Amino acid sequence: MTAPQADLSGWSVAPFSGGGYTHDVYRKGSGPGVVLIPEIPGIHPGVLALGNHLVDNGFTVAMPSLFGEPGRGKTIGHIAASVSRACVAKEFAAFATNKQRPVSLFLRALARDLNASTPGKGVGVIGQCFTGGFALAAAVDDSVLAPVLSQPSVPLPLGRARRRDPGLSESELSAVAERAATEGLCAMGLRFSEDPVVPAERFAVLKERLGDAFEVIEIDSRPGNRYGFARTAHSVLTDEVREVDGHPAYEARKRVVEFLTQRLT
């Protein structure tokens, strides 16, 4: 059995401008809004399958195309080109610590726009891999009620400071922590236990700052684990999902849908 995949069928696309940036945004569905930020190398077939799954569960999904070629598979060339673009772009500040990333301004504007056109109390934001931490930075905005950080890998964990860096600035994290304390904001984080790109220290810092408002799902990828995950297992909600009850990534995806439903409806 392989991970779910899909194509661009049924998705509409139009440019959206916010925070000084313009990106194409793919939209589909009805119901409460979810901003689904793609992982490297972009809106690949696995991300599209996740988007369709959210639509099937009653959400309106908006996917910004931040890098890569939408609909194209995860080839070595596609990944390399996307990594090269993402790592040098000032918009993402891939190596900076304690940094407000410019892309967060775009994502907050997109979240506000989606919230204005969809029912529900607010919107969710799912970030993955390179974009994982961007979801929490978006939650500075009141429109965001359900940030989900799936395997957040920025800043790239080179050295102790970057391993502990939560992926957003201190002022942004303080604002999110304040919302958690006074407004009941909750966030969710997902990672594989042995993922070298998503250090455990990063989640520990977020847990320290957000406490019970930060729900963590950590999937065992140690050698000999029951489901045969490699030590390099990374993409919790896309590449590693097998649609079989009890499968940890499948159950994690179920919990994400449940979390979004509880927070937004």
Short mmCIF file of C-alpha atoms in Angstrom, two decimals:
data_model
loop_
_atom_site.label_atom_id
_atom_site.label_comp_id
_atom_site.label_asym_id
_atom_site.label_seq_id
_atom_site.Cartn_x
_atom_site.Cartn_y
_atom_site.Cartn_z
CA MET A 1 0.00 0.00 0.00
CA THR A 2 1.25 3.48 -0.87
CA ALA A 3 0.50 6.99 0.35
CA PRO A 4 -2.58 8.75 -1.08
CA GLN A 5 -1.99 10.92 -4.14
CA ALA A 6 -4.17 13.24 -6.22
CA ASP A 7 -3.97 15.75 -9.05
CA LEU A 8 -5.19 19.32 -9.53
CA SER A 9 -8.68 18.30 -10.67
CA GLY A 10 -11.37 20.52 -9.19
CA TRP A 11 -9.01 23.13 -7.75
CA SER A 12 -9.45 26.76 -8.83
CA VAL A 13 -6.44 29.07 -8.86
CA ALA A 14 -5.96 32.82 -8.65
CA PRO A 15 -3.17 35.12 -7.45
CA PHE A 16 -3.44 36.55 -3.94
CA SER A 17 -1.44 39.48 -2.59
CA GLY A 18 -0.70 40.19 1.05
CA GLY A 19 2.16 41.30 3.26
CA GLY A 20 4.08 42.58 0.24
CA TYR A 21 4.05 39.24 -1.61
CA THR A 22 1.90 37.67 -4.31
CA HIS A 23 1.45 33.93 -4.81
CA ASP A 24 -1.03 31.77 -6.66
CA VAL A 25 -3.54 30.20 -4.28
CA TYR A 26 -5.44 27.01 -5.10
CA ARG A 27 -8.90 26.72 -3.54
CA LYS A 28 -11.49 23.99 -3.19
CA GLY A 29 -14.36 22.96 -0.93
CA SER A 30 -16.96 24.49 1.33
CA GLY A 31 -17.23 24.92 5.06
CA PRO A 32 -14.75 26.37 7.58
CA GLY A 33 -11.44 27.49 6.11
CA VAL A 34 -8.05 25.79 6.32
CA VAL A 35 -4.86 27.25 4.86
CA LEU A 36 -2.78 24.25 3.78
CA ILE A 37 0.84 25.30 3.28
CA PRO A 38 2.72 22.82 1.08
CA GLU A 39 5.93 21.07 2.00
CA ILE A 40 9.03 20.78 -0.17
CA PRO A 41 8.94 20.52 -3.19
CA GLY A 42 5.53 22.26 -3.37
CA ILE A 43 1.95 21.28 -4.13
CA HIS A 44 2.88 17.71 -5.02
CA PRO A 45 0.36 14.82 -5.39
CA GLY A 46 0.61 13.90 -1.70
CA VAL A 47 -0.23 17.45 -0.61
CA LEU A 48 -3.14 17.49 -3.06
CA ALA A 49 -4.44 14.23 -1.56
CA LEU A 50 -4.29 15.81 1.90
CA GLY A 51 -6.14 18.84 0.56
CA ASN A 52 -8.84 16.64 -0.96
CA HIS A 53 -9.15 14.75 2.32
CA LEU A 54 -9.80 18.01 4.17
CA VAL A 55 -12.35 19.04 1.54
CA ASP A 56 -14.07 15.65 1.90
CA ASN A 57 -14.29 16.29 5.63
CA GLY A 58 -16.16 19.54 5.16
CA PHE A 59 -13.51 22.25 4.91
CA THR A 60 -12.69 24.97 2.41
CA VAL A 61 -8.98 24.63 1.62
CA ALA A 62 -6.67 27.37 0.35
CA MET A 63 -3.18 26.23 -0.72
CA PRO A 64 -0.61 28.92 -1.51
CA SER A 65 2.02 27.92 -4.07
CA LEU A 66 5.19 29.22 -2.42
CA PHE A 67 7.69 27.16 -4.42
CA GLY A 68 7.82 24.32 -6.92
CA GLU A 69 5.52 23.40 -9.79
CA PRO A 70 1.96 22.59 -8.64
CA GLY A 71 0.89 19.04 -9.45
CA ARG A 72 4.40 17.80 -10.21
CA GLY A 73 5.68 14.72 -8.38
CA LYS A 74 8.56 14.51 -5.91
CA THR A 75 11.41 13.93 -8.33
CA ILE A 76 15.00 14.56 -7.31
CA GLY A 77 15.21 17.49 -9.72
CA HIS A 78 11.99 19.05 -8.46
CA ILE A 79 13.10 18.72 -4.84
CA ALA A 80 16.53 20.17 -5.56
CA ALA A 81 15.11 23.16 -7.40
CA SER A 82 12.61 23.89 -4.63
CA VAL A 83 15.21 23.57 -1.88
CA SER A 84 17.53 25.93 -3.75
CA ARG A 85 14.77 28.52 -4.09
CA ALA A 86 13.51 28.18 -0.53
CA CYS A 87 16.87 28.27 1.21
CA VAL A 88 17.99 31.54 -0.37
CA ALA A 89 14.67 33.43 -0.36
CA LYS A 90 14.49 36.27 2.16
CA GLU A 91 10.78 35.49 2.44
CA PHE A 92 11.57 32.28 4.38
CA ALA A 93 14.84 33.09 6.22
CA ALA A 94 15.64 29.39 6.41
CA PHE A 95 18.68 29.69 8.70
CA ALA A 96 17.82 32.70 10.88
CA THR A 97 17.02 32.36 14.58
CA ASN A 98 14.53 34.51 16.53
CA LYS A 99 13.18 35.71 13.20
CA GLN A 100 9.85 37.09 12.02
CA ARG A 101 9.72 35.60 8.54
CA PRO A 102 8.15 37.81 5.86
CA VAL A 103 6.07 34.88 4.61
CA SER A 104 4.12 35.00 7.88
CA LEU A 105 2.66 38.37 6.88
CA PHE A 106 1.41 36.88 3.62
CA LEU A 107 -0.09 33.88 5.42
CA ARG A 108 -1.88 36.07 7.98
CA ALA A 109 -3.41 38.10 5.15
CA LEU A 110 -4.50 34.89 3.42
CA ALA A 111 -5.99 33.56 6.67
CA ARG A 112 -7.99 36.78 7.15
CA ASP A 113 -9.22 36.63 3.56
CA LEU A 114 -10.25 32.98 3.90
CA ASN A 115 -11.95 33.65 7.22
CA ALA A 116 -14.01 36.45 5.67
CA SER A 117 -15.38 34.15 2.97
CA THR A 118 -16.05 30.96 4.96
CA PRO A 119 -18.32 29.96 7.85
CA GLY A 120 -17.02 28.97 11.25
CA LYS A 121 -15.36 30.75 14.15
CA GLY A 122 -12.01 31.17 12.41
CA VAL A 123 -9.58 29.24 10.24
CA GLY A 124 -6.98 26.55 10.64
CA VAL A 125 -3.47 26.64 9.22
CA ILE A 126 -1.42 23.52 8.49
CA GLY A 127 2.30 23.91 7.84
CA GLN A 128 4.51 21.00 6.80
CA CYS A 129 8.25 20.40 6.75
CA PHE A 130 9.92 23.61 5.55
CA THR A 131 6.66 25.49 6.22
CA GLY A 132 5.70 23.74 9.47
CA GLY A 133 6.55 26.60 11.80
CA PHE A 134 4.86 29.15 9.56
CA ALA A 135 1.52 27.87 10.82
CA LEU A 136 2.27 28.99 14.37
CA ALA A 137 3.53 32.37 13.19
CA ALA A 138 0.24 32.83 11.34
CA ALA A 139 -1.59 32.36 14.66
CA VAL A 140 -0.51 35.82 15.77
CA ASP A 141 -3.59 36.87 13.79
CA ASP A 142 -6.94 36.51 15.55
CA SER A 143 -8.48 34.81 12.51
CA VAL A 144 -6.33 31.71 13.11
CA LEU A 145 -7.79 29.36 15.72
CA ALA A 146 -6.12 26.04 14.88
CA PRO A 147 -2.44 26.04 13.87
CA VAL A 148 -0.97 22.61 13.04
CA LEU A 149 2.82 22.22 12.82
CA SER A 150 3.66 19.02 10.94
CA GLN A 151 7.38 18.22 11.08
CA PRO A 152 8.50 21.91 11.29
CA SER A 153 12.10 22.03 10.02
CA VAL A 154 12.89 25.78 9.86
CA PRO A 155 15.30 27.09 10.92
CA LEU A 156 17.28 24.19 9.54
CA PRO A 157 18.70 22.56 12.69
CA LEU A 158 22.42 23.24 12.31
CA GLY A 159 23.80 23.81 15.80
CA ARG A 160 22.21 23.95 19.25
CA ALA A 161 20.62 27.39 18.89
CA ARG A 162 18.77 26.42 15.71
CA ARG A 163 17.70 23.07 17.16
CA ARG A 164 15.99 24.92 20.02
CA ASP A 165 14.60 27.73 17.89
CA PRO A 166 10.79 27.47 17.63
CA GLY A 167 10.69 28.84 14.08
CA LEU A 168 9.28 32.28 14.81
CA SER A 169 10.41 35.43 16.59
CA GLU A 170 10.20 35.92 20.33
CA SER A 171 7.60 38.65 19.88
CA GLU A 172 5.46 36.34 17.73
CA LEU A 173 5.79 33.43 20.15
CA SER A 174 4.89 35.71 23.05
CA ALA A 175 1.78 36.86 21.19
CA VAL A 176 0.75 33.26 20.51
CA ALA A 177 1.42 32.27 24.13
CA GLU A 178 -0.71 35.20 25.28
CA ARG A 179 -3.55 34.07 23.02
CA ALA A 180 -3.22 30.55 24.43
CA ALA A 181 -3.40 31.86 27.99
CA THR A 182 -6.23 34.36 27.54
CA GLU A 183 -8.24 33.18 24.53
CA GLY A 184 -7.89 29.42 24.69
CA LEU A 185 -5.86 29.16 21.48
CA CYS A 186 -4.56 25.62 20.94
CA ALA A 187 -1.90 24.29 18.59
CA MET A 188 -0.81 20.85 17.47
CA GLY A 189 2.64 19.54 16.56
CA LEU A 190 3.55 16.29 14.78
CA ARG A 191 6.91 14.61 14.24
CA PHE A 192 8.65 11.26 13.94
CA SER A 193 10.78 10.47 16.96
CA GLU A 194 14.06 10.04 15.07
CA ASP A 195 13.58 12.74 12.41
CA PRO A 196 16.94 14.57 12.28
CA VAL A 197 15.41 17.58 10.52
CA VAL A 198 12.81 18.20 13.25
CA PRO A 199 14.71 18.11 16.55
CA ALA A 200 12.93 17.12 19.75
CA GLU A 201 14.38 20.24 21.37
CA ARG A 202 12.18 22.43 19.16
CA PHE A 203 9.01 20.78 20.41
CA ALA A 204 10.32 20.91 23.99
CA VAL A 205 10.67 24.69 23.76
CA LEU A 206 7.18 25.06 22.32
CA LYS A 207 5.78 22.84 25.08
CA GLU A 208 7.55 24.97 27.70
CA ARG A 209 6.03 28.14 26.29
CA LEU A 210 2.53 26.92 25.41
CA GLY A 211 2.00 24.19 27.99
CA ASP A 212 -1.19 22.19 27.62
CA ALA A 213 -2.21 24.40 24.68
CA PHE A 214 0.37 22.55 22.57
CA GLU A 215 -0.71 19.00 21.72
CA VAL A 216 2.16 16.80 20.52
CA ILE A 217 1.90 13.65 18.43
CA GLU A 218 5.26 11.88 18.18
CA ILE A 219 5.39 8.72 16.09
CA ASP A 220 7.96 6.05 16.95
CA SER A 221 10.55 5.70 14.20
CA ARG A 222 13.25 4.02 16.28
CA PRO A 223 14.92 0.94 14.78
CA GLY A 224 12.60 -2.05 15.02
CA ASN A 225 9.44 0.04 15.40
CA ARG A 226 6.21 -1.88 14.86
CA TYR A 227 5.21 -0.19 11.60
CA GLY A 228 8.59 -0.26 9.91
CA PHE A 229 9.13 3.49 9.69
CA ALA A 230 12.65 4.38 8.61
CA ARG A 231 14.80 6.55 10.85
CA THR A 232 14.46 9.16 8.11
CA ALA A 233 10.62 9.10 8.15
CA HIS A 234 9.51 12.73 7.90
CA SER A 235 6.21 13.67 6.23
CA VAL A 236 3.58 12.68 8.79
CA LEU A 237 0.47 13.76 6.86
CA THR A 238 1.51 12.87 3.31
CA ASP A 239 4.28 10.43 2.35
CA GLU A 240 4.00 8.22 5.43
CA VAL A 241 0.20 7.84 5.53
CA ARG A 242 -1.25 4.41 4.83
CA GLU A 243 -5.03 4.38 4.98
CA VAL A 244 -5.33 1.50 7.44
CA ASP A 245 -6.92 1.84 10.87
CA GLY A 246 -4.30 1.81 13.57
CA HIS A 247 -1.50 3.01 11.32
CA PRO A 248 0.14 5.85 13.31
CA ALA A 249 0.32 8.39 10.47
CA TYR A 250 -3.25 7.61 9.44
CA GLU A 251 -4.41 8.03 13.04
CA ALA A 252 -2.45 11.30 13.25
CA ARG A 253 -4.25 12.57 10.14
CA LYS A 254 -7.57 11.61 11.75
CA ARG A 255 -6.64 13.56 14.88
CA VAL A 256 -5.75 16.64 12.82
CA VAL A 257 -9.21 16.58 11.19
CA GLU A 258 -10.81 16.14 14.61
CA PHE A 259 -8.75 19.04 16.02
CA LEU A 260 -9.76 21.33 13.14
CA THR A 261 -13.42 20.34 13.49
CA GLN A 262 -13.41 20.98 17.24
CA ARG A 263 -11.71 24.34 16.97
CA LEU A 264 -13.47 25.79 13.95
CA THR A 265 -17.08 24.63 14.17
#
